Amino acid sequence: MSEGLARGERAIRALILGGTTEAARLAEACAAVPELEIITSLAGRTRAPIAPPGAIRIGGFGGADGLERYLREQGIDRLVDATHPFALQIGHNAEDACRAAGVPRLRLLRPPWQRQQGDRWIEVDSLADAARRLPPSGRVFLSVGRSDLGAFAGLAQWFLVRTIEPAEPCFANARWLAERGPFRLEDELALLCEHAIDVVVTKASGGEATYPKIAAARQLGLPVIMVRRPPPPEGPVVDSVAAALAWLAHRPADSRILAGRST
Ligand code: NAP
């Protein structure tokens, strides 16, 4: 794709809103393109995030206004929102900030999982609905992310809770696992069997890293309570790193990204 920078051209300065595998893969792909200068932004929720190549900044911007200020101060030319499908607030902030600063924005959204024959999915609209659909007594594998455990706190069922970082115990009966994907099908099958799990609860995150729990539930004939994705903010969406890379690296004929910063 890359032929290097032409005389008088400067690199396209792009901000990737990250915290996902796709964001890290996009930063890796961009590192091979000299026309691109990448900053990845992480929320700072995980203590030892996997560091993508290129510059990294960590922590919130302070709302849409803060992000708009950052875009202007850093001379950002393009933004890719590659955050998790359930990270809604930052997506809306990016929409507002990019509109205000006149920065083109693209949403990189991983494809959703597709229901297959044998899947026993119970699709619900919220974590609260998922909690309401649990069988009154039973053994639940809860894999929804540390910040979403509150909807299940205090329930009487037995929970196997898996999060990337250790979480505050909020269940009377639970076993806690702090593990980061990617996970393997054989390990997920063993986990569900070892703990005699009756039902799996997950968000419809999509992606390969956490799909094995879905495949394992199918193999074992277990129901999966699946929280549907929220709709993404307005604007262009792609579902692959390759498409996001092509969008970032595309230099229109009348590009303003020439020598010196665009204002
Ligand atoms: P969120 O609810 O959409 O965002 C809450 C606030 O966190 C934002 O307003 C922003 O603070 C800050 N923030 C979020 N993502 C950021 C980023 N990439 N860089 C800088 N600040 C960011 O987000 P969330 O659901 O808590 O997710 C936080 C991070 O974890 C995201 O990077 C996301 O990709 C990742 N993640 C989320 C999930 C999930 O299920 N939600 C799962 C896996 C990974 P300010 O308003 O101060 O700017």
CSV table of C-alpha atoms and ligand atoms in Angstrom, one decimal:
chain,number,residue,atom,x,y,z
A,1,MET,CA,0.0,0.0,0.0
A,2,SER,CA,2.8,2.4,0.9
A,3,GLU,CA,5.2,4.2,-1.4
A,4,GLY,CA,6.4,6.6,1.3
A,5,LEU,CA,5.9,10.3,1.7
A,6,ALA,CA,6.1,12.5,-1.4
A,7,ARG,CA,8.2,15.7,-1.2
A,8,GLY,CA,6.4,18.3,0.9
A,9,GLU,CA,3.9,15.9,2.2
A,10,ARG,CA,3.6,15.2,5.9
A,11,ALA,CA,2.2,12.1,7.6
A,12,ILE,CA,-1.4,11.7,8.3
A,13,ARG,CA,-1.8,12.0,12.0
A,14,ALA,CA,-4.5,9.7,13.3
A,15,LEU,CA,-6.0,8.9,16.7
A,16,ILE,CA,-7.2,5.4,17.3
A,17,LEU,CA,-9.6,5.0,20.2
A,18,GLY,CA,-8.6,1.6,21.5
A,19,GLY,CA,-8.9,-0.9,24.2
A,20,THR,CA,-9.7,-3.8,21.8
A,21,THR,CA,-7.9,-6.4,19.8
A,22,GLU,CA,-8.9,-4.7,16.6
A,23,ALA,CA,-7.5,-1.4,17.7
A,24,ALA,CA,-4.1,-3.0,18.5
A,25,ARG,CA,-4.2,-4.8,15.1
A,26,LEU,CA,-4.9,-1.6,13.4
A,27,ALA,CA,-2.0,0.2,15.1
A,28,GLU,CA,0.2,-2.7,14.1
A,29,ALA,CA,-0.9,-2.5,10.5
A,30,CYS,CA,-0.4,1.3,10.5
A,31,ALA,CA,3.1,1.0,11.8
A,32,ALA,CA,4.2,-0.4,8.4
A,33,VAL,CA,2.8,2.7,6.6
A,34,PRO,CA,5.2,5.6,6.7
A,35,GLU,CA,2.4,8.0,5.7
A,36,LEU,CA,0.6,7.3,8.9
A,37,GLU,CA,1.5,8.7,12.4
A,38,ILE,CA,-0.6,6.9,15.0
A,39,ILE,CA,-1.6,7.7,18.6
A,40,THR,CA,-3.7,5.0,20.4
A,41,SER,CA,-5.8,6.2,23.2
A,42,LEU,CA,-6.7,3.8,26.1
A,43,ALA,CA,-9.2,4.4,28.9
A,44,GLY,CA,-6.7,3.1,31.5
A,45,ARG,CA,-9.1,0.5,32.9
A,46,THR,CA,-6.7,-2.5,32.8
A,47,ARG,CA,-3.5,-2.3,34.8
A,48,ALA,CA,-1.3,-4.0,32.2
A,49,PRO,CA,-2.8,-3.2,28.8
A,50,ILE,CA,-1.3,-4.9,25.7
A,51,ALA,CA,0.7,-2.0,24.3
A,52,PRO,CA,0.2,-1.5,20.5
A,53,PRO,CA,3.0,0.0,18.5
A,54,GLY,CA,3.1,3.8,18.0
A,55,ALA,CA,2.4,6.5,20.6
A,56,ILE,CA,0.0,5.7,23.4
A,57,ARG,CA,-2.0,8.0,25.7
A,58,ILE,CA,-3.9,6.7,28.7
A,59,GLY,CA,-7.0,8.1,30.5
A,60,GLY,CA,-10.2,9.9,29.7
A,61,PHE,CA,-10.2,13.2,27.8
A,62,GLY,CA,-12.8,14.9,30.0
A,63,GLY,CA,-15.9,14.4,27.8
A,64,ALA,CA,-16.6,15.5,24.3
A,65,ASP,CA,-15.2,19.0,24.9
A,66,GLY,CA,-11.9,17.5,26.2
A,67,LEU,CA,-11.6,15.2,23.2
A,68,GLU,CA,-12.3,18.1,20.8
A,69,ARG,CA,-9.6,20.1,22.5
A,70,TYR,CA,-7.2,17.2,22.2
A,71,LEU,CA,-7.9,16.8,18.5
A,72,ARG,CA,-7.1,20.4,17.9
A,73,GLU,CA,-4.1,20.6,20.1
A,74,GLN,CA,-2.6,17.4,18.6
A,75,GLY,CA,-3.4,18.4,15.0
A,76,ILE,CA,-5.3,15.1,14.5
A,77,ASP,CA,-6.3,14.6,10.9
A,78,ARG,CA,-8.5,11.5,11.3
A,79,LEU,CA,-10.0,9.4,14.1
A,80,VAL,CA,-10.9,5.7,14.1
A,81,ASP,CA,-13.2,4.7,17.0
A,82,ALA,CA,-12.1,1.1,17.4
A,83,THR,CA,-13.5,0.8,20.9
A,84,HIS,CA,-15.6,-2.2,22.1
A,85,PRO,CA,-19.1,-2.5,20.7
A,86,PHE,CA,-20.5,-1.8,24.1
A,87,ALA,CA,-18.4,1.3,24.8
A,88,LEU,CA,-21.1,3.8,23.9
A,89,GLN,CA,-20.2,6.9,25.8
A,90,ILE,CA,-16.8,7.4,24.1
A,91,GLY,CA,-18.4,6.7,20.7
A,92,HIS,CA,-20.9,9.5,21.2
A,93,ASN,CA,-18.2,11.8,22.6
A,94,ALA,CA,-16.1,11.1,19.5
A,95,GLU,CA,-19.0,11.8,17.2
A,96,ASP,CA,-19.6,15.2,18.9
A,97,ALA,CA,-15.9,16.1,19.1
A,98,CYS,CA,-15.1,15.2,15.5
A,99,ARG,CA,-18.0,17.1,14.2
A,100,ALA,CA,-17.0,20.2,16.2
A,101,ALA,CA,-13.3,20.0,15.2
A,102,GLY,CA,-14.0,19.0,11.6
A,103,VAL,CA,-12.1,15.7,11.9
A,104,PRO,CA,-13.2,12.8,9.8
A,105,ARG,CA,-14.3,9.8,11.9
A,106,LEU,CA,-14.7,6.1,11.2
A,107,ARG,CA,-16.2,3.4,13.4
A,108,LEU,CA,-14.4,0.1,13.3
A,109,LEU,CA,-16.8,-2.4,14.7
A,110,ARG,CA,-16.0,-6.1,14.8
A,111,PRO,CA,-18.6,-8.4,13.2
A,112,PRO,CA,-21.2,-9.8,15.5
A,113,TRP,CA,-21.3,-13.6,16.2
A,114,GLN,CA,-23.7,-15.4,14.0
A,115,ARG,CA,-26.2,-17.8,15.5
A,116,GLN,CA,-25.5,-21.4,14.3
A,117,GLN,CA,-27.6,-24.6,14.4
A,118,GLY,CA,-27.6,-25.9,17.9
A,119,ASP,CA,-27.1,-22.5,19.6
A,120,ARG,CA,-29.7,-21.9,22.4
A,121,TRP,CA,-29.4,-18.1,22.6
A,122,ILE,CA,-31.8,-16.0,24.7
A,123,GLU,CA,-31.3,-12.5,23.4
A,124,VAL,CA,-32.1,-9.6,25.8
A,125,ASP,CA,-31.7,-5.9,25.6
A,126,SER,CA,-29.9,-5.2,28.8
A,127,LEU,CA,-27.8,-6.7,31.6
A,128,ALA,CA,-30.8,-6.1,34.0
A,129,ASP,CA,-33.0,-8.2,31.6
A,130,ALA,CA,-30.2,-10.9,31.5
A,131,ALA,CA,-30.3,-11.0,35.4
A,132,ARG,CA,-34.2,-11.4,35.3
A,133,ARG,CA,-33.9,-14.3,32.8
A,134,LEU,CA,-31.6,-16.4,35.0
A,135,PRO,CA,-33.1,-19.7,36.3
A,136,PRO,CA,-33.9,-19.1,40.0
A,137,SER,CA,-31.4,-21.7,41.1
A,138,GLY,CA,-28.6,-22.8,38.9
A,139,ARG,CA,-24.9,-22.4,38.2
A,140,VAL,CA,-24.1,-19.4,36.0
A,141,PHE,CA,-21.0,-18.6,34.0
A,142,LEU,CA,-20.9,-14.8,34.0
A,143,SER,CA,-18.5,-13.3,31.5
A,144,VAL,CA,-19.7,-9.7,30.9
A,145,GLY,CA,-16.8,-7.5,32.1
A,146,ARG,CA,-15.9,-6.2,35.5
A,147,SER,CA,-17.9,-2.9,35.3
A,148,ASP,CA,-21.1,-4.8,34.4
A,149,LEU,CA,-21.3,-7.1,37.4
A,150,GLY,CA,-23.6,-4.8,39.4
A,151,ALA,CA,-26.8,-6.0,37.6
A,152,PHE,CA,-26.2,-9.5,39.1
A,153,ALA,CA,-25.0,-8.5,42.5
A,154,GLY,CA,-26.8,-10.1,45.5
A,155,LEU,CA,-28.6,-12.8,43.4
A,156,ALA,CA,-28.9,-16.2,45.0
A,157,GLN,CA,-27.6,-18.3,42.1
A,158,TRP,CA,-24.0,-19.7,42.1
A,159,PHE,CA,-21.7,-17.7,39.8
A,160,LEU,CA,-18.5,-18.5,38.0
A,161,VAL,CA,-17.3,-14.9,37.3
A,162,ARG,CA,-14.5,-14.3,34.7
A,163,THR,CA,-13.0,-10.8,34.2
A,164,ILE,CA,-9.7,-9.6,32.9
A,165,GLU,CA,-8.8,-7.8,36.2
A,166,PRO,CA,-9.8,-9.1,39.6
A,167,ALA,CA,-13.1,-7.6,40.6
A,168,GLU,CA,-14.7,-6.7,44.0
A,169,PRO,CA,-16.7,-9.7,45.2
A,170,CYS,CA,-20.4,-8.9,45.1
A,171,PHE,CA,-22.0,-12.4,45.2
A,172,ALA,CA,-22.7,-14.7,48.1
A,173,ASN,CA,-21.8,-17.8,46.1
A,174,ALA,CA,-19.2,-17.4,43.5
A,175,ARG,CA,-15.8,-18.5,42.1
A,176,TRP,CA,-13.7,-15.8,40.6
A,177,LEU,CA,-11.3,-16.0,37.7
A,178,ALA,CA,-9.1,-13.2,36.4
A,179,GLU,CA,-8.1,-14.2,32.9
A,180,ARG,CA,-7.6,-12.5,29.6
A,181,GLY,CA,-8.5,-14.1,26.2
A,182,PRO,CA,-8.0,-15.4,23.7
A,183,PHE,CA,-9.5,-18.6,25.1
A,184,ARG,CA,-9.5,-22.1,23.6
A,185,LEU,CA,-12.5,-24.3,22.9
A,186,GLU,CA,-11.1,-27.3,24.8
A,187,ASP,CA,-10.4,-25.1,27.9
A,188,GLU,CA,-13.9,-23.5,27.7
A,189,LEU,CA,-15.5,-27.0,27.5
A,190,ALA,CA,-13.4,-28.2,30.5
A,191,LEU,CA,-14.3,-25.0,32.5
A,192,LEU,CA,-18.1,-25.3,31.9
A,193,CYS,CA,-18.0,-29.1,32.7
A,194,GLU,CA,-15.8,-28.8,35.8
A,195,HIS,CA,-18.2,-26.2,37.3
A,196,ALA,CA,-21.4,-27.9,36.1
A,197,ILE,CA,-22.6,-24.7,34.5
A,198,ASP,CA,-26.3,-24.5,33.6
A,199,VAL,CA,-26.3,-21.2,31.8
A,200,VAL,CA,-23.8,-18.8,30.2
A,201,VAL,CA,-24.3,-15.0,30.3
A,202,THR,CA,-22.5,-12.7,27.9
A,203,LYS,CA,-22.7,-9.5,25.9
A,204,ALA,CA,-22.9,-9.9,22.1
A,205,SER,CA,-19.4,-8.6,21.8
A,206,GLY,CA,-18.3,-10.6,18.7
A,207,GLY,CA,-14.7,-11.4,17.9
A,208,GLU,CA,-12.7,-14.5,17.9
A,209,ALA,CA,-11.0,-14.2,21.3
A,210,THR,CA,-14.0,-15.0,23.4
A,211,TYR,CA,-16.1,-17.0,20.9
A,212,PRO,CA,-15.0,-20.4,22.2
A,213,LYS,CA,-17.3,-20.0,25.2
A,214,ILE,CA,-20.2,-19.7,22.7
A,215,ALA,CA,-19.0,-22.8,20.8
A,216,ALA,CA,-18.6,-24.7,24.0
A,217,ALA,CA,-22.1,-23.8,25.2
A,218,ARG,CA,-23.4,-25.1,21.9
A,219,GLN,CA,-21.5,-28.3,22.1
A,220,LEU,CA,-22.8,-28.9,25.6
A,221,GLY,CA,-26.4,-27.8,24.7
A,222,LEU,CA,-26.3,-25.0,27.3
A,223,PRO,CA,-28.5,-21.8,27.0
A,224,VAL,CA,-26.6,-18.5,26.5
A,225,ILE,CA,-28.3,-15.3,27.7
A,226,MET,CA,-26.9,-12.8,25.2
A,227,VAL,CA,-27.2,-9.1,25.7
A,228,ARG,CA,-27.8,-7.4,22.3
A,229,ARG,CA,-25.4,-4.7,21.1
A,230,PRO,CA,-26.4,-1.1,21.4
A,231,PRO,CA,-26.7,0.7,18.1
A,232,PRO,CA,-23.5,2.5,17.1
A,233,PRO,CA,-23.3,6.3,16.8
A,234,GLU,CA,-24.2,7.8,13.4
A,235,GLY,CA,-21.6,7.7,10.6
A,236,PRO,CA,-19.5,5.4,8.5
A,237,VAL,CA,-18.8,1.9,9.9
A,238,VAL,CA,-16.3,-0.8,8.7
A,239,ASP,CA,-15.9,-4.3,10.2
A,240,SER,CA,-12.3,-5.1,9.3
A,241,VAL,CA,-8.9,-3.7,10.2
A,242,ALA,CA,-8.0,-3.8,6.5
A,243,ALA,CA,-10.9,-1.5,5.6
A,244,ALA,CA,-10.0,0.9,8.5
A,245,LEU,CA,-6.4,1.0,7.3
A,246,ALA,CA,-7.4,1.8,3.8
A,247,TRP,CA,-9.6,4.6,5.1
A,248,LEU,CA,-6.8,6.0,7.2
A,249,ALA,CA,-4.2,5.9,4.5
A,250,HIS,CA,-6.3,7.2,1.7
A,251,ARG,CA,-5.0,10.6,0.6
A,252,PRO,CA,-7.5,12.5,-1.5
A,253,ALA,CA,-6.1,14.5,-4.5
A,254,ASP,CA,-6.8,17.8,-2.8
A,255,SER,CA,-5.4,16.7,0.5
A,256,ARG,CA,-4.8,19.5,3.1
A,257,ILE,CA,-2.3,17.2,4.7
A,258,LEU,CA,0.7,18.9,3.1
A,259,ALA,CA,3.8,20.4,4.6
A,260,GLY,CA,2.9,22.1,7.9
A,261,ARG,CA,0.0,21.4,10.2
A,262,SER,CA,-3.6,21.7,9.1
A,263,THR,CA,-5.5,24.1,11.2
B,1,NAP,P1,-17.5,4.1,27.7
B,1,NAP,O1,-18.5,3.8,28.8
B,1,NAP,O2,-17.9,4.3,26.3
B,1,NAP,O3,-16.6,5.4,28.2
B,1,NAP,C1,-16.7,6.0,29.5
B,1,NAP,C2,-15.6,7.0,29.5
B,1,NAP,O4,-14.3,6.3,29.6
B,1,NAP,C3,-15.5,7.9,28.3
B,1,NAP,O5,-16.4,9.0,28.5
B,1,NAP,C4,-14.1,8.4,28.4
B,1,NAP,O6,-13.9,9.3,29.4
B,1,NAP,C5,-13.3,7.1,28.8
B,1,NAP,N1,-12.9,6.3,27.7
B,1,NAP,C6,-13.5,5.2,27.1
B,1,NAP,N2,-12.7,4.7,26.1
B,1,NAP,C7,-11.6,5.5,26.1
B,1,NAP,C8,-10.5,5.4,25.2
B,1,NAP,N3,-10.3,4.5,24.3
B,1,NAP,N4,-9.5,6.4,25.4
B,1,NAP,C9,-9.7,7.4,26.4
B,1,NAP,N5,-10.8,7.5,27.2
B,1,NAP,C10,-11.7,6.5,27.0
B,1,NAP,O7,-16.4,3.0,27.7
B,1,NAP,P2,-16.3,1.6,28.5
B,1,NAP,O8,-17.4,0.7,28.1
B,1,NAP,O9,-16.1,1.9,30.0
B,1,NAP,O10,-14.9,1.1,27.9
B,1,NAP,C11,-13.7,1.6,28.3
B,1,NAP,C12,-12.6,1.0,27.5
B,1,NAP,O11,-12.6,-0.4,27.6
B,1,NAP,C13,-12.7,1.3,26.0
B,1,NAP,O12,-11.4,1.6,25.5
B,1,NAP,C14,-13.2,0.0,25.4
B,1,NAP,O13,-12.8,-0.2,24.1
B,1,NAP,C15,-12.7,-1.0,26.4
B,1,NAP,N6,-13.5,-2.2,26.5
B,1,NAP,C16,-14.8,-2.1,26.9
B,1,NAP,C17,-15.6,-3.2,27.0
B,1,NAP,C18,-17.1,-3.1,27.3
B,1,NAP,O14,-17.7,-4.1,27.4
B,1,NAP,N7,-17.6,-1.9,27.5
B,1,NAP,C19,-15.1,-4.5,26.8
B,1,NAP,C20,-13.7,-4.6,26.5
B,1,NAP,C21,-12.9,-3.5,26.3
B,1,NAP,P3,-13.9,10.9,29.1
B,1,NAP,O15,-15.3,11.2,29.0
B,1,NAP,O16,-13.2,11.5,30.3
B,1,NAP,O17,-13.1,11.1,27.9
